[in-house]
PDB file of C-alpha atoms in Angstrom:
ATOM      1  CA  MET A  13      -0.230   0.043  -0.100  1.00  0.00           C
ATOM      2  CA  LEU A  14       1.687   3.413  -1.094  1.00  0.00           C
ATOM      3  CA  THR A  15       0.570   6.558   0.803  1.00  0.00           C
ATOM      4  CA  ASP A  16      -0.936   9.420  -1.560  1.00  0.00           C
ATOM      5  CA  ALA A  17       2.667  11.259  -1.249  1.00  0.00           C
ATOM      6  CA  GLU A  18       4.286   7.886  -2.186  1.00  0.00           C
ATOM      7  CA  LEU A  19       2.171   7.299  -5.206  1.00  0.00           C
ATOM      8  CA  THR A  20       2.481  11.139  -6.145  1.00  0.00           C
ATOM      9  CA  VAL A  21       6.199  11.135  -6.225  1.00  0.00           C
ATOM     10  CA  LEU A  22       6.771   7.349  -7.741  1.00  0.00           C
ATOM     11  CA  GLY A  23       4.339   8.316 -10.370  1.00  0.00           C
ATOM     12  CA  LEU A  24       6.370  11.534 -11.230  1.00  0.00           C
ATOM     13  CA  VAL A  25       9.606   9.285 -11.269  1.00  0.00           C
ATOM     14  CA  VAL A  26       7.546   6.604 -13.586  1.00  0.00           C
ATOM     15  CA  GLU A  27       6.941   9.651 -16.269  1.00  0.00           C
ATOM     16  CA  ARG A  28      10.716   9.891 -16.335  1.00  0.00           C
ATOM     17  CA  PRO A  29      13.991   9.821 -14.100  1.00  0.00           C
ATOM     18  CA  ARG A  30      13.991  12.837 -11.855  1.00  0.00           C
ATOM     19  CA  HIS A  31      15.803  14.623  -8.918  1.00  0.00           C
ATOM     20  CA  GLY A  32      14.244  15.922  -6.076  1.00  0.00           C
ATOM     21  CA  TYR A  33      14.386  19.633  -7.205  1.00  0.00           C
ATOM     22  CA  GLU A  34      12.505  18.791 -10.410  1.00  0.00           C
ATOM     23  CA  LEU A  35      10.219  16.755  -8.518  1.00  0.00           C
ATOM     24  CA  ASP A  36       9.319  19.759  -6.494  1.00  0.00           C
ATOM     25  CA  GLU A  37       9.163  21.976  -9.374  1.00  0.00           C
ATOM     26  CA  VAL A  38       6.749  19.513 -11.190  1.00  0.00           C
ATOM     27  CA  VAL A  39       4.704  19.429  -8.045  1.00  0.00           C
ATOM     28  CA  SER A  40       4.422  23.301  -7.916  1.00  0.00           C
ATOM     29  CA  GLU A  41       3.662  23.668 -11.527  1.00  0.00           C
ATOM     30  CA  ARG A  42       0.648  21.018 -11.379  1.00  0.00           C
ATOM     31  CA  GLY A  43      -0.555  22.474  -8.265  1.00  0.00           C
ATOM     32  CA  MET A  44      -0.297  19.176  -6.659  1.00  0.00           C
ATOM     33  CA  ARG A  45       0.189  20.751  -3.101  1.00  0.00           C
ATOM     34  CA  GLU A  46      -3.349  21.467  -2.961  1.00  0.00           C
ATOM     35  CA  TRP A  47      -4.281  17.707  -2.697  1.00  0.00           C
ATOM     36  CA  THR A  48      -1.256  16.180  -1.433  1.00  0.00           C
ATOM     37  CA  ALA A  49       0.765  16.839   1.779  1.00  0.00           C
ATOM     38  CA  LEU A  50       3.830  17.104  -0.126  1.00  0.00           C
ATOM     39  CA  GLY A  51       6.416  19.592   0.886  1.00  0.00           C
ATOM     40  CA  PHE A  52       9.933  20.185  -0.453  1.00  0.00           C
ATOM     41  CA  SER A  53      11.448  18.516   2.626  1.00  0.00           C
ATOM     42  CA  SER A  54       9.323  15.270   2.275  1.00  0.00           C
ATOM     43  CA  ILE A  55      10.323  14.585  -1.207  1.00  0.00           C
ATOM     44  CA  TYR A  56      13.748  13.242  -0.153  1.00  0.00           C
ATOM     45  CA  TYR A  57      12.098  11.421   2.570  1.00  0.00           C
ATOM     46  CA  VAL A  58       9.567   9.724   0.339  1.00  0.00           C
ATOM     47  CA  LEU A  59      12.144   9.009  -2.055  1.00  0.00           C
ATOM     48  CA  GLY A  60      14.295   7.425   0.493  1.00  0.00           C
ATOM     49  CA  LYS A  61      11.124   5.050   1.517  1.00  0.00           C
ATOM     50  CA  LEU A  62      10.714   4.219  -2.081  1.00  0.00           C
ATOM     51  CA  ARG A  63      14.190   3.360  -2.494  1.00  0.00           C
ATOM     52  CA  ASP A  64      14.220   1.298   0.482  1.00  0.00           C
ATOM     53  CA  ARG A  65      11.101  -0.664  -0.763  1.00  0.00           C
ATOM     54  CA  GLY A  66      12.918  -1.561  -4.273  1.00  0.00           C
ATOM     55  CA  LEU A  67      10.353   1.036  -6.065  1.00  0.00           C
ATOM     56  CA  VAL A  68      12.733   3.435  -7.286  1.00  0.00           C
ATOM     57  CA  ALA A  69      16.577   3.473  -7.752  1.00  0.00           C
ATOM     58  CA  GLU A  70      19.261   5.875  -8.170  1.00  0.00           C
ATOM     59  CA  VAL A  71      20.997   6.379 -11.581  1.00  0.00           C
ATOM     60  CA  GLU A  72      23.736   8.284 -12.912  1.00  0.00           C
ATOM     61  CA  GLN A  73      22.605  11.070 -14.822  1.00  0.00           C
ATOM     62  CA  ASP A  74      24.020  14.661 -15.845  1.00  0.00           C
ATOM     63  CA  ARG A  75      22.988  17.037 -12.889  1.00  0.00           C
ATOM     64  CA  ALA A  76      20.167  19.190 -14.480  1.00  0.00           C
ATOM     65  CA  HIS A  77      20.142  21.136 -11.401  1.00  0.00           C
ATOM     66  CA  ALA A  78      23.198  22.650  -9.528  1.00  0.00           C
ATOM     67  CA  LYS A  79      21.938  21.362  -6.343  1.00  0.00           C
ATOM     68  CA  ALA A  80      20.544  18.028  -7.564  1.00  0.00           C
ATOM     69  CA  LYS A  81      23.060  15.005  -6.025  1.00  0.00           C
ATOM     70  CA  LYS A  82      20.770  12.129  -7.008  1.00  0.00           C
ATOM     71  CA  THR A  83      18.406  11.358  -9.731  1.00  0.00           C
ATOM     72  CA  TYR A  84      15.838   8.360  -9.309  1.00  0.00           C
ATOM     73  CA  THR A  85      14.166   6.110 -11.822  1.00  0.00           C
ATOM     74  CA  ALA A  86      11.580   3.800 -11.408  1.00  0.00           C
ATOM     75  CA  THR A  87      12.277  -0.074 -10.972  1.00  0.00           C
ATOM     76  CA  ASP A  88       9.854  -2.715 -12.700  1.00  0.00           C
ATOM     77  CA  ALA A  89       8.323  -3.305  -9.137  1.00  0.00           C
ATOM     78  CA  GLY A  90       7.824   0.537  -8.948  1.00  0.00           C
ATOM     79  CA  ARG A  91       5.968   0.770 -12.012  1.00  0.00           C
ATOM     80  CA  LYS A  92       3.678  -2.097 -11.302  1.00  0.00           C
ATOM     81  CA  ALA A  93       3.164  -0.776  -7.849  1.00  0.00           C
ATOM     82  CA  CYS A  94       2.580   2.616  -9.416  1.00  0.00           C
ATOM     83  CA  ALA A  95       0.099   1.245 -11.761  1.00  0.00           C
ATOM     84  CA  ALA A  96      -1.951  -0.843  -9.086  1.00  0.00           C
ATOM     85  CA  ALA A  97      -1.981   2.011  -6.666  1.00  0.00           C
ATOM     86  CA  ALA A  98      -3.222   4.673  -9.134  1.00  0.00           C
ATOM     87  CA  GLU A  99      -6.110   2.130 -10.485  1.00  0.00           C
ATOM     88  CA  ALA A 100      -7.139   1.652  -6.865  1.00  0.00           C
ATOM     89  CA  ALA A 101      -7.214   5.548  -6.000  1.00  0.00           C
ATOM     90  CA  ILE A 102      -9.261   6.168  -9.262  1.00  0.00           C
ATOM     91  CA  ALA A 103     -11.929   3.320  -8.490  1.00  0.00           C
ATOM     92  CA  GLU A 104     -12.198   3.424  -4.689  1.00  0.00           C
ATOM     93  CA  LEU A 105     -14.232   5.817  -2.861  1.00  0.00           C
ATOM     94  CA  ARG A 106     -12.546   6.706   0.112  1.00  0.00           C
ATOM     95  CA  PRO A 107     -13.888   8.794   2.764  1.00  0.00           C
ATOM     96  CA  VAL A 108     -12.702  12.355   3.080  1.00  0.00           C
ATOM     97  CA  HIS A 109     -12.827  14.324   6.193  1.00  0.00           C
ATOM     98  CA  PRO A 110     -12.841  18.117   5.696  1.00  0.00           C
ATOM     99  CA  PRO A 111     -12.555  20.357   8.364  1.00  0.00           C
ATOM    100  CA  LEU A 112     -15.739  22.280   7.263  1.00  0.00           C
ATOM    101  CA  LEU A 113     -17.968  19.363   8.274  1.00  0.00           C
ATOM    102  CA  VAL A 114     -16.548  19.555  11.605  1.00  0.00           C
ATOM    103  CA  GLY A 115     -17.141  23.234  11.880  1.00  0.00           C
ATOM    104  CA  LEU A 116     -20.597  23.043  10.670  1.00  0.00           C
ATOM    105  CA  ALA A 117     -21.458  20.015  13.166  1.00  0.00           C
ATOM    106  CA  ASN A 118     -20.414  22.541  15.661  1.00  0.00           C
ATOM    107  CA  SER A 119     -22.066  25.557  14.299  1.00  0.00           C
ATOM    108  CA  PRO A 120     -24.588  26.112  16.811  1.00  0.00           C
ATOM    109  CA  VAL A 121     -22.262  27.114  19.500  1.00  0.00           C
ATOM    110  CA  VAL A 122     -21.050  29.823  17.299  1.00  0.00           C
ATOM    111  CA  ALA A 123     -23.101  33.064  16.946  1.00  0.00           C
ATOM    112  CA  PRO A 124     -25.453  33.140  13.864  1.00  0.00           C
ATOM    113  CA  GLY A 125     -23.835  36.237  12.619  1.00  0.00           C
ATOM    114  CA  ARG A 126     -20.188  34.797  12.877  1.00  0.00           C
ATOM    115  CA  VAL A 127     -21.336  31.755  11.082  1.00  0.00           C
ATOM    116  CA  ALA A 128     -22.430  33.649   8.068  1.00  0.00           C
ATOM    117  CA  ALA A 129     -19.534  35.845   8.245  1.00  0.00           C
ATOM    118  CA  ALA A 130     -17.342  32.578   8.113  1.00  0.00           C
ATOM    119  CA  LEU A 131     -19.094  31.200   5.225  1.00  0.00           C
ATOM    120  CA  ALA A 132     -18.715  34.402   3.525  1.00  0.00           C
ATOM    121  CA  ARG A 133     -14.790  34.574   4.134  1.00  0.00           C
ATOM    122  CA  ARG A 134     -14.896  30.802   2.976  1.00  0.00           C
ATOM    123  CA  ALA A 135     -16.825  31.811  -0.190  1.00  0.00           C
ATOM    124  CA  GLU A 136     -14.148  34.556  -1.054  1.00  0.00           C
ATOM    125  CA  ALA A 137     -11.263  32.066  -0.441  1.00  0.00           C
ATOM    126  CA  VAL A 138     -13.159  29.613  -2.776  1.00  0.00           C
ATOM    127  CA  GLY A 139     -13.363  32.088  -5.440  1.00  0.00           C
ATOM    128  CA  GLU A 140      -9.771  32.976  -5.059  1.00  0.00           C
ATOM    129  CA  ARG A 141      -8.613  29.438  -5.120  1.00  0.00           C
ATOM    130  CA  LEU A 142     -10.772  28.554  -8.320  1.00  0.00           C
ATOM    131  CA  ALA A 143      -9.138  31.566 -10.055  1.00  0.00           C
ATOM    132  CA  GLU A 144      -5.608  30.388  -9.383  1.00  0.00           C
ATOM    133  CA  VAL A 145      -6.452  26.870 -10.294  1.00  0.00           C
ATOM    134  CA  ARG A 146      -8.049  28.268 -13.628  1.00  0.00           C
ATOM    135  CA  ARG A 147      -4.896  30.393 -14.335  1.00  0.00           C
ATOM    136  CA  ALA A 148      -2.480  27.392 -13.514  1.00  0.00           C
ATOM    137  CA  ALA A 149      -4.600  25.438 -15.960  1.00  0.00           C
ATOM    138  CA  ALA A 150      -4.495  27.987 -18.465  1.00  0.00           C
ATOM    139  CA  ALA A 151      -0.646  28.208 -18.132  1.00  0.00           C
ATOM    140  CA  GLN A 152      -0.433  24.736 -19.324  1.00  0.00           C
ATOM    141  CA  PRO A 153      -2.070  24.511 -22.591  1.00  0.00           C
ATOM    142  CA  ASP A 154      -0.321  21.566 -23.739  1.00  0.00           C
ATOM    143  CA  ALA A 155      -0.472  19.505 -20.618  1.00  0.00           C
ATOM    144  CA  PRO A 156      -0.968  15.824 -21.242  1.00  0.00           C
ATOM    145  CA  PRO A 157      -4.749  14.667 -21.018  1.00  0.00           C
ATOM    146  CA  PHE A 158      -4.273  13.354 -17.275  1.00  0.00           C
ATOM    147  CA  VAL A 159      -2.994  16.883 -15.993  1.00  0.00           C
ATOM    148  CA  ARG A 160      -5.749  18.346 -17.564  1.00  0.00           C
ATOM    149  CA  ALA A 161      -8.290  15.772 -15.911  1.00  0.00           C
ATOM    150  CA  ILE A 162      -6.542  16.951 -12.492  1.00  0.00           C
ATOM    151  CA  PHE A 163      -6.952  20.452 -13.183  1.00  0.00           C
ATOM    152  CA  ASP A 164     -10.946  19.858 -14.484  1.00  0.00           C
ATOM    153  CA  TYR A 165     -11.487  17.866 -11.449  1.00  0.00           C
ATOM    154  CA  SER A 166     -10.210  20.726  -9.130  1.00  0.00           C
ATOM    155  CA  ILE A 167     -12.154  23.131 -10.984  1.00  0.00           C
ATOM    156  CA  ALA A 168     -15.111  21.255 -10.953  1.00  0.00           C
ATOM    157  CA  GLN A 169     -14.923  20.535  -6.980  1.00  0.00           C
ATOM    158  CA  LEU A 170     -14.298  24.335  -6.617  1.00  0.00           C
ATOM    159  CA  GLU A 171     -17.059  25.357  -8.529  1.00  0.00           C
ATOM    160  CA  ALA A 172     -19.412  22.963  -6.720  1.00  0.00           C
ATOM    161  CA  GLU A 173     -18.521  24.231  -3.355  1.00  0.00           C
ATOM    162  CA  ALA A 174     -19.017  27.645  -4.427  1.00  0.00           C
ATOM    163  CA  ALA A 175     -22.428  26.929  -5.522  1.00  0.00           C
ATOM    164  CA  TRP A 176     -23.190  25.279  -2.271  1.00  0.00           C
ATOM    165  CA  LEU A 177     -21.800  28.216  -0.482  1.00  0.00           C
ATOM    166  CA  GLU A 178     -24.146  30.588  -2.613  1.00  0.00           C
ATOM    167  CA  GLY A 179     -26.915  28.597  -1.489  1.00  0.00           C
ATOM    168  CA  MET A 180     -26.049  28.963   2.077  1.00  0.00           C
ATOM    169  CA  SER A 181     -26.093  32.888   2.083  1.00  0.00           C
TER     170      SER A 181
END
């Protein structure tokens, strides 16, 4: 079983051999930090775990980045594990635990005007995030179909939340 962070890093290494700095750049460019708990410092930690499990291996390659020390490639076991985990992640419905629901469950203890104001702040934040994701998607017009699908999903989720928030006002 791969964690979401492990699957994300492994998938990027399956695409092509990469070093940690390039992984960080791709994670940022594709907006992956919005849906994975994957900071720069954790990339190397995850690569180490994947290496120890035999899913990636270090390879000799020209240093594409001045600070890059190691480049990683996926092993055959890594490609198989990535494919199986990706298919399961697509097919299986997993519970999501958004803090919004915890807040709503406890909203009776909050003054009504403050709940409305909090929802308005959330609606503003959702609108800003939606604009950011749309800009990021537009900045990559030649992105592969799977990257477009990620942006499209994120946009649809944000649009759905914005519509829900509109109905709450």
